[in-house]
PDB file of C-alpha atoms in Angstrom:
ATOM      1  CA  ASP N   1     -18.013   7.122   6.351  1.00 71.00           C
ATOM      2  CA  GLN N   2     -14.449   6.306   7.288  1.00 84.00           C
ATOM      3  CA  GLN N   3     -12.607   4.880   4.320  1.00 94.00           C
ATOM      4  CA  VAL N   4      -9.313   4.352   6.232  1.00 97.00           C
ATOM      5  CA  LYS N   5      -9.466   2.999   9.709  1.00 97.00           C
ATOM      6  CA  GLN N   6      -6.854   2.734  12.518  1.00 97.00           C
ATOM      7  CA  ASN N   7      -8.800   0.818  15.158  1.00 93.00           C
ATOM      8  CA  SER N   8      -6.066   0.987  17.833  1.00 95.00           C
ATOM      9  CA  PRO N   9      -5.761   4.656  19.262  1.00 95.00           C
ATOM     10  CA  SER N  10      -2.682   3.616  21.198  1.00 97.00           C
ATOM     11  CA  LEU N  11       0.053   1.053  21.451  1.00 97.00           C
ATOM     12  CA  SER N  12       2.863   0.649  23.952  1.00 98.00           C
ATOM     13  CA  VAL N  13       6.012  -1.393  23.163  1.00 98.00           C
ATOM     14  CA  GLN N  14       9.159  -2.102  25.002  1.00 98.00           C
ATOM     15  CA  GLU N  15      12.321  -0.624  23.458  1.00 97.00           C
ATOM     16  CA  GLY N  16      14.104  -3.141  21.112  1.00 97.00           C
ATOM     17  CA  ARG N  17      10.796  -5.075  20.511  1.00 97.00           C
ATOM     18  CA  ILE N  18       8.721  -5.085  17.368  1.00 98.00           C
ATOM     19  CA  SER N  19       5.916  -2.430  16.937  1.00 98.00           C
ATOM     20  CA  ILE N  20       3.060  -3.428  14.653  1.00 98.00           C
ATOM     21  CA  LEU N  21       0.580  -0.767  13.665  1.00 98.00           C
ATOM     22  CA  ASN N  22      -2.546  -1.876  11.688  1.00 98.00           C
ATOM     23  CA  CYS N  23      -4.730  -0.140   9.145  1.00 98.00           C
ATOM     24  CA  ASP N  24      -7.879  -1.260   7.242  1.00 98.00           C
ATOM     25  CA  TYR N  25      -9.575   0.417   4.296  1.00 97.00           C
ATOM     26  CA  THR N  26     -12.745   0.016   2.473  1.00 97.00           C
ATOM     27  CA  ASN N  27     -12.333   1.734  -0.883  1.00 94.00           C
ATOM     28  CA  SER N  28     -11.127  -0.758  -3.412  1.00 94.00           C
ATOM     29  CA  MET N  29     -10.034   2.101  -5.685  1.00 94.00           C
ATOM     30  CA  PHE N  30      -7.097   2.936  -3.467  1.00 95.00           C
ATOM     31  CA  ASP N  31      -3.872   1.996  -5.170  1.00 94.00           C
ATOM     32  CA  TYR N  32      -1.188   3.608  -3.078  1.00 95.00           C
ATOM     33  CA  PHE N  33      -0.713   3.636   0.619  1.00 96.00           C
ATOM     34  CA  LEU N  34       1.459   5.682   2.852  1.00 96.00           C
ATOM     35  CA  TRP N  35       2.482   5.982   6.513  1.00 97.00           C
ATOM     36  CA  TYR N  36       3.137   9.319   8.161  1.00 97.00           C
ATOM     37  CA  LYS N  37       4.622   9.968  11.659  1.00 97.00           C
ATOM     38  CA  LYS N  38       3.633  13.095  13.623  1.00 96.00           C
ATOM     39  CA  TYR N  39       5.273  14.596  16.632  1.00 94.00           C
ATOM     40  CA  PRO N  40       3.406  17.128  18.712  1.00 89.00           C
ATOM     41  CA  ALA N  41       3.675  20.742  17.247  1.00 84.00           C
ATOM     42  CA  GLU N  42       4.995  19.418  13.925  1.00 90.00           C
ATOM     43  CA  GLY N  43       3.369  18.406  10.719  1.00 93.00           C
ATOM     44  CA  PRO N  44       3.134  14.829   9.531  1.00 95.00           C
ATOM     45  CA  THR N  45       6.519  13.318   8.213  1.00 95.00           C
ATOM     46  CA  PHE N  46       6.508  10.919   5.395  1.00 94.00           C
ATOM     47  CA  LEU N  47       7.755   7.509   6.502  1.00 96.00           C
ATOM     48  CA  ILE N  48       7.229   4.776   3.945  1.00 97.00           C
ATOM     49  CA  SER N  49       4.842   3.915   1.101  1.00 96.00           C
ATOM     50  CA  ILE N  50       3.609   0.879  -0.921  1.00 96.00           C
ATOM     51  CA  SER N  51       1.970   0.507  -4.249  1.00 95.00           C
ATOM     52  CA  SER N  52      -0.992  -1.909  -4.549  1.00 95.00           C
ATOM     53  CA  ILE N  53       1.061  -3.955  -7.033  1.00 95.00           C
ATOM     54  CA  LYS N  54       3.329  -4.989  -4.162  1.00 96.00           C
ATOM     55  CA  ASP N  55       2.714  -6.744  -0.906  1.00 96.00           C
ATOM     56  CA  LYS N  56       5.801  -5.618   1.023  1.00 98.00           C
ATOM     57  CA  ASN N  57       8.144  -2.622   1.156  1.00 97.00           C
ATOM     58  CA  GLU N  58      11.052  -2.235   3.389  1.00 98.00           C
ATOM     59  CA  ASP N  59      13.248   0.694   4.390  1.00 97.00           C
ATOM     60  CA  GLY N  60      15.611   0.243   7.224  1.00 97.00           C
ATOM     61  CA  ARG N  61      13.821  -0.552  10.431  1.00 98.00           C
ATOM     62  CA  PHE N  62      10.395   0.000   8.738  1.00 98.00           C
ATOM     63  CA  THR N  63       8.474  -2.427   6.700  1.00 98.00           C
ATOM     64  CA  VAL N  64       4.964  -2.067   5.330  1.00 98.00           C
ATOM     65  CA  PHE N  65       2.831  -4.974   4.403  1.00 98.00           C
ATOM     66  CA  LEU N  66      -0.178  -4.944   2.206  1.00 98.00           C
ATOM     67  CA  ASN N  67      -2.897  -7.631   1.993  1.00 97.00           C
ATOM     68  CA  LYS N  68      -5.240  -6.501  -0.704  1.00 96.00           C
ATOM     69  CA  SER N  69      -7.800  -9.226  -0.349  1.00 96.00           C
ATOM     70  CA  ALA N  70      -8.298  -8.320   3.210  1.00 97.00           C
ATOM     71  CA  LYS N  71      -8.032  -4.550   2.507  1.00 97.00           C
ATOM     72  CA  HIS N  72      -5.434  -4.403   5.313  1.00 98.00           C
ATOM     73  CA  LEU N  73      -2.055  -2.973   5.752  1.00 97.00           C
ATOM     74  CA  SER N  74       0.548  -2.988   8.660  1.00 98.00           C
ATOM     75  CA  LEU N  75       3.638  -1.113   9.564  1.00 98.00           C
ATOM     76  CA  HIS N  76       6.254  -3.117  11.427  1.00 98.00           C
ATOM     77  CA  ILE N  77       9.067  -1.231  13.242  1.00 98.00           C
ATOM     78  CA  VAL N  78      12.000  -3.348  14.314  1.00 97.00           C
ATOM     79  CA  PRO N  79      13.712  -2.663  16.646  1.00 98.00           C
ATOM     80  CA  SER N  80      11.630  -0.001  18.209  1.00 98.00           C
ATOM     81  CA  GLN N  81      13.372   3.022  19.733  1.00 97.00           C
ATOM     82  CA  PRO N  82      12.126   5.662  22.229  1.00 96.00           C
ATOM     83  CA  GLY N  83      12.467   8.218  19.449  1.00 96.00           C
ATOM     84  CA  ASP N  84       9.856   6.340  17.452  1.00 97.00           C
ATOM     85  CA  SER N  85       7.308   7.445  20.012  1.00 97.00           C
ATOM     86  CA  ALA N  86       4.746   9.540  17.926  1.00 97.00           C
ATOM     87  CA  VAL N  87       1.252   9.376  16.337  1.00 97.00           C
ATOM     88  CA  TYR N  88       1.331   7.219  13.185  1.00 98.00           C
ATOM     89  CA  PHE N  89      -1.125   7.908  10.374  1.00 98.00           C
ATOM     90  CA  CYS N  90      -2.070   5.449   7.588  1.00 98.00           C
ATOM     91  CA  ALA N  91      -3.101   7.156   4.414  1.00 96.00           C
ATOM     92  CA  ALA N  92      -4.339   6.096   1.072  1.00 96.00           C
ATOM     93  CA  THR N  93      -4.872   7.472  -2.434  1.00 94.00           C
ATOM     94  CA  ALA N  94      -6.843   6.679  -5.453  1.00 92.00           C
ATOM     95  CA  PRO N  95      -6.268   7.427  -9.112  1.00 89.00           C
ATOM     96  CA  GLY N  96      -7.529  10.997  -9.922  1.00 81.00           C
ATOM     97  CA  SER N  97      -6.317  14.461 -10.854  1.00 69.00           C
ATOM     98  CA  ALA N  98      -5.785  15.443  -7.202  1.00 84.00           C
ATOM     99  CA  ARG N  99      -4.462  12.236  -5.778  1.00 87.00           C
ATOM    100  CA  GLN N 100      -5.463  13.566  -2.330  1.00 91.00           C
ATOM    101  CA  LEU N 101      -4.656  11.632   0.887  1.00 94.00           C
ATOM    102  CA  THR N 102      -7.371   9.928   2.880  1.00 95.00           C
ATOM    103  CA  PHE N 103      -6.086   9.456   6.487  1.00 97.00           C
ATOM    104  CA  GLY N 104      -6.925   7.138   9.271  1.00 97.00           C
ATOM    105  CA  SER N 105      -7.405   8.610  12.755  1.00 96.00           C
ATOM    106  CA  GLY N 106      -3.897   7.719  13.914  1.00 97.00           C
ATOM    107  CA  THR N 107      -2.272   5.317  16.478  1.00 98.00           C
ATOM    108  CA  GLN N 108      -0.201   6.804  19.391  1.00 98.00           C
ATOM    109  CA  LEU N 109       2.894   4.684  19.627  1.00 98.00           C
ATOM    110  CA  THR N 110       4.890   4.812  22.922  1.00 98.00           C
ATOM    111  CA  VAL N 111       8.127   3.116  23.056  1.00 97.00           C
ATOM    112  CA  LEU N 112       9.261   2.401  26.638  1.00 96.00           C
ATOM    113  CA  PRO N 113      12.856   2.478  27.566  1.00 91.00           C
TER     114      PRO N 113
ATOM    115  CA  GLU P   1      16.439  23.472   0.739  1.00 57.00           C
ATOM    116  CA  THR P   2      13.644  25.019   2.724  1.00 69.00           C
ATOM    117  CA  GLY P   3      10.622  22.840   3.684  1.00 90.00           C
ATOM    118  CA  VAL P   4       7.050  23.867   3.830  1.00 95.00           C
ATOM    119  CA  THR P   5       6.332  26.811   6.120  1.00 95.00           C
ATOM    120  CA  GLN P   6       3.037  28.021   7.374  1.00 97.00           C
ATOM    121  CA  SER P   7       1.847  31.209   9.130  1.00 96.00           C
ATOM    122  CA  PRO P   8       0.737  32.106  11.598  1.00 97.00           C
ATOM    123  CA  THR P   9       1.392  29.272  14.060  1.00 96.00           C
ATOM    124  CA  HIS P  10      -1.589  30.077  16.211  1.00 96.00           C
ATOM    125  CA  LEU P  11      -4.676  32.083  15.677  1.00 96.00           C
ATOM    126  CA  ILE P  12      -7.736  32.939  17.844  1.00 98.00           C
ATOM    127  CA  LYS P  13     -10.897  34.302  16.165  1.00 98.00           C
ATOM    128  CA  THR P  14     -14.560  34.654  17.065  1.00 98.00           C
ATOM    129  CA  ARG P  15     -17.523  33.042  15.359  1.00 98.00           C
ATOM    130  CA  GLY P  16     -18.519  34.914  12.236  1.00 97.00           C
ATOM    131  CA  GLN P  17     -15.178  36.331  11.465  1.00 98.00           C
ATOM    132  CA  GLN P  18     -12.922  35.617   8.517  1.00 98.00           C
ATOM    133  CA  VAL P  19      -9.418  34.182   8.512  1.00 98.00           C
ATOM    134  CA  THR P  20      -6.542  33.900   6.014  1.00 98.00           C
ATOM    135  CA  LEU P  21      -3.802  31.183   6.521  1.00 98.00           C
ATOM    136  CA  ARG P  22      -0.512  31.219   4.521  1.00 98.00           C
ATOM    137  CA  CYS P  23       1.671  28.487   3.114  1.00 97.00           C
ATOM    138  CA  SER P  24       5.013  28.568   1.440  1.00 95.00           C
ATOM    139  CA  SER P  25       5.697  25.372  -0.521  1.00 92.00           C
ATOM    140  CA  GLN P  26       8.977  23.630  -0.608  1.00 89.00           C
ATOM    141  CA  SER P  27      11.372  24.784  -3.267  1.00 86.00           C
ATOM    142  CA  GLY P  28      10.464  23.357  -6.692  1.00 85.00           C
ATOM    143  CA  HIS P  29       7.014  22.198  -5.543  1.00 90.00           C
ATOM    144  CA  ASN P  30       4.122  23.312  -7.836  1.00 91.00           C
ATOM    145  CA  THR P  31       1.196  21.510  -6.016  1.00 92.00           C
ATOM    146  CA  VAL P  32      -0.236  22.660  -2.704  1.00 95.00           C
ATOM    147  CA  SER P  33      -2.902  20.737  -0.676  1.00 95.00           C
ATOM    148  CA  TRP P  34      -4.759  21.966   2.445  1.00 98.00           C
ATOM    149  CA  TYR P  35      -5.996  19.617   5.081  1.00 98.00           C
ATOM    150  CA  GLN P  36      -7.971  20.223   8.305  1.00 98.00           C
ATOM    151  CA  GLN P  37      -7.138  18.067  11.420  1.00 96.00           C
ATOM    152  CA  ALA P  38      -9.709  18.151  14.219  1.00 94.00           C
ATOM    153  CA  LEU P  39      -8.668  16.967  17.619  1.00 91.00           C
ATOM    154  CA  GLY P  40      -8.310  13.135  17.818  1.00 89.00           C
ATOM    155  CA  GLN P  41      -8.890  12.642  14.024  1.00 93.00           C
ATOM    156  CA  GLY P  42      -6.709  12.398  11.009  1.00 95.00           C
ATOM    157  CA  PRO P  43      -6.211  15.192   8.565  1.00 96.00           C
ATOM    158  CA  GLN P  44      -9.138  15.757   6.069  1.00 97.00           C
ATOM    159  CA  PHE P  45      -8.477  17.010   2.464  1.00 96.00           C
ATOM    160  CA  ILE P  46      -9.893  20.459   1.886  1.00 97.00           C
ATOM    161  CA  PHE P  47      -8.646  21.212  -1.534  1.00 96.00           C
ATOM    162  CA  GLN P  48      -5.496  21.284  -3.879  1.00 95.00           C
ATOM    163  CA  TYR P  49      -3.976  23.704  -6.198  1.00 94.00           C
ATOM    164  CA  TYR P  50      -1.810  22.747  -9.125  1.00 90.00           C
ATOM    165  CA  ARG P  51      -0.064  25.674 -11.039  1.00 88.00           C
ATOM    166  CA  GLU P  52      -2.472  28.157  -9.590  1.00 91.00           C
ATOM    167  CA  GLU P  53      -5.642  26.240 -10.475  1.00 92.00           C
ATOM    168  CA  GLU P  54      -7.860  24.264  -8.046  1.00 93.00           C
ATOM    169  CA  ASN P  55      -7.761  20.634  -9.281  1.00 90.00           C
ATOM    170  CA  GLY P  56      -9.448  18.860  -6.439  1.00 92.00           C
ATOM    171  CA  ARG P  57     -11.752  19.576  -3.519  1.00 95.00           C
ATOM    172  CA  GLY P  58     -12.970  17.644  -0.439  1.00 94.00           C
ATOM    173  CA  ASN P  59     -16.264  17.774   1.324  1.00 94.00           C
ATOM    174  CA  PHE P  60     -15.896  21.334   2.660  1.00 97.00           C
ATOM    175  CA  PRO P  61     -18.460  24.122   2.081  1.00 97.00           C
ATOM    176  CA  PRO P  62     -17.821  27.059  -0.312  1.00 96.00           C
ATOM    177  CA  ARG P  63     -16.857  29.320   2.617  1.00 98.00           C
ATOM    178  CA  PHE P  64     -13.455  27.452   2.465  1.00 98.00           C
ATOM    179  CA  SER P  65     -11.671  29.037  -0.409  1.00 97.00           C
ATOM    180  CA  GLY P  66      -8.043  29.228  -1.561  1.00 96.00           C
ATOM    181  CA  LEU P  67      -5.437  30.768  -3.901  1.00 96.00           C
ATOM    182  CA  GLN P  68      -2.151  29.843  -5.235  1.00 95.00           C
ATOM    183  CA  PHE P  69       0.332  32.404  -6.402  1.00 94.00           C
ATOM    184  CA  PRO P  70       2.854  32.327  -9.260  1.00 92.00           C
ATOM    185  CA  ASN P  71       5.628  31.406  -6.871  1.00 90.00           C
ATOM    186  CA  TYR P  72       3.404  28.440  -5.714  1.00 90.00           C
ATOM    187  CA  SER P  73       2.746  29.715  -2.251  1.00 93.00           C
ATOM    188  CA  SER P  74      -0.836  29.472  -1.166  1.00 96.00           C
ATOM    189  CA  GLU P  75      -3.652  30.890   1.090  1.00 97.00           C
ATOM    190  CA  LEU P  76      -6.583  29.196   2.734  1.00 98.00           C
ATOM    191  CA  ASN P  77      -9.510  31.561   3.445  1.00 98.00           C
ATOM    192  CA  VAL P  78     -12.439  30.699   5.664  1.00 98.00           C
ATOM    193  CA  ASN P  79     -15.406  33.040   5.861  1.00 97.00           C
ATOM    194  CA  ALA P  80     -18.096  33.140   8.483  1.00 97.00           C
ATOM    195  CA  LEU P  81     -16.100  31.113  11.049  1.00 98.00           C
ATOM    196  CA  GLU P  82     -18.041  28.449  13.053  1.00 97.00           C
ATOM    197  CA  LEU P  83     -17.027  26.879  16.285  1.00 97.00           C
ATOM    198  CA  ASP P  84     -16.256  23.533  14.575  1.00 96.00           C
ATOM    199  CA  ASP P  85     -13.767  25.253  12.387  1.00 98.00           C
ATOM    200  CA  SER P  86     -11.330  25.057  15.359  1.00 97.00           C
ATOM    201  CA  ALA P  87      -8.610  22.684  14.195  1.00 97.00           C
ATOM    202  CA  LEU P  88      -5.124  22.290  12.955  1.00 97.00           C
ATOM    203  CA  TYR P  89      -4.794  23.349   9.383  1.00 98.00           C
ATOM    204  CA  LEU P  90      -1.992  21.722   7.497  1.00 98.00           C
ATOM    205  CA  CYS P  91      -0.558  22.590   4.185  1.00 97.00           C
ATOM    206  CA  ALA P  92       1.371  20.000   2.091  1.00 96.00           C
ATOM    207  CA  SER P  93       3.337  20.514  -1.082  1.00 94.00           C
ATOM    208  CA  ARG P  94       4.786  18.232  -3.820  1.00 92.00           C
ATOM    209  CA  ASN P  95       6.255  18.335  -7.298  1.00 88.00           C
ATOM    210  CA  GLY P  96       3.200  17.211  -9.155  1.00 77.00           C
ATOM    211  CA  PRO P  97      -0.018  15.559  -8.221  1.00 68.00           C
ATOM    212  CA  GLY P  98       1.441  12.052  -8.249  1.00 71.00           C
ATOM    213  CA  GLU P  99       4.381  12.618  -5.920  1.00 77.00           C
ATOM    214  CA  THR P 100       4.678  12.367  -2.087  1.00 87.00           C
ATOM    215  CA  GLN P 101       3.359  15.150  -0.013  1.00 91.00           C
ATOM    216  CA  TYR P 102       5.429  17.007   2.450  1.00 93.00           C
ATOM    217  CA  PHE P 103       3.649  18.745   5.270  1.00 95.00           C
ATOM    218  CA  GLY P 104       4.148  22.061   7.044  1.00 96.00           C
ATOM    219  CA  PRO P 105       3.929  22.391  10.861  1.00 95.00           C
ATOM    220  CA  GLY P 106       0.339  23.665  10.531  1.00 97.00           C
ATOM    221  CA  THR P 107      -1.642  26.635  11.868  1.00 97.00           C
ATOM    222  CA  ARG P 108      -3.674  25.972  15.043  1.00 97.00           C
ATOM    223  CA  LEU P 109      -7.024  27.996  14.844  1.00 97.00           C
ATOM    224  CA  LEU P 110      -9.365  28.370  17.726  1.00 97.00           C
ATOM    225  CA  VAL P 111     -12.849  29.793  17.129  1.00 98.00           C
ATOM    226  CA  LEU P 112     -14.588  31.161  20.208  1.00 97.00           C
TER     227      LEU P 112
END
C-alpha cells in the first residue's frame, strides 16, 4: 500500500526550461511534505518543504505547490540546470512521536544541455 | 560542522549471517532514523532513536534491531540475513523529532 506515489519514473527537460515533478498521496493525516534530491553514491539531500497549512513555498529556483483537496503536490524547478539531474523523492510525515518520512519511489530528472 | 557519516560504505554477506551498520549523527543532533532503500524504490522507515530510546518503528521484523549511544551515534543490526535484505541502508539525523532529517551516504549491503 503506497501512501506516497510518484508515477513518473523519469523526466527529461531542456536546460533553461521548467521541470515539473509530481507526487500524489493517499494518507489524509500527512501534514508536512518534503522534497529530497539524490545523486548516485550519496544520501538524499533536503531540498524544500511545505506545511499543509500552505499551498506554496518558494526557495530560489525551487517552488513546491500543495493541493490538499487533490492530495497532490508538485515541485517546479525554473530554470532547470544540468546540475539538477538527479533522482527526486517526494516524502511526507504525519503527526506522531517519530515523525518518520514516507517516501515515494522517486523520479529521475535529466536536464539536457 | 561534520555531516552524517556511515560505515562501512559497502558490505557483502551470505544468507543467515548477521551484520552491524554504524552511523555518526551530525553534530548537535539527538535523533537518528534508519531507512532501507531497495533498488528502484524510495527509502522505507525501519526505526528511530531519540535520546537512546526507540521511539518509532516501521514494518520490519524483530531481526532488525538498533542502538543509540550517549554521543547519539547509532547502530543497525540485522540477524539471520535474507537475500531480500540486499539494499542501501540510510541513516538520517536531526535535532529533535520534528525537525528536518539529514541523510548520510548510506551503506550498500549485498546478501548472497
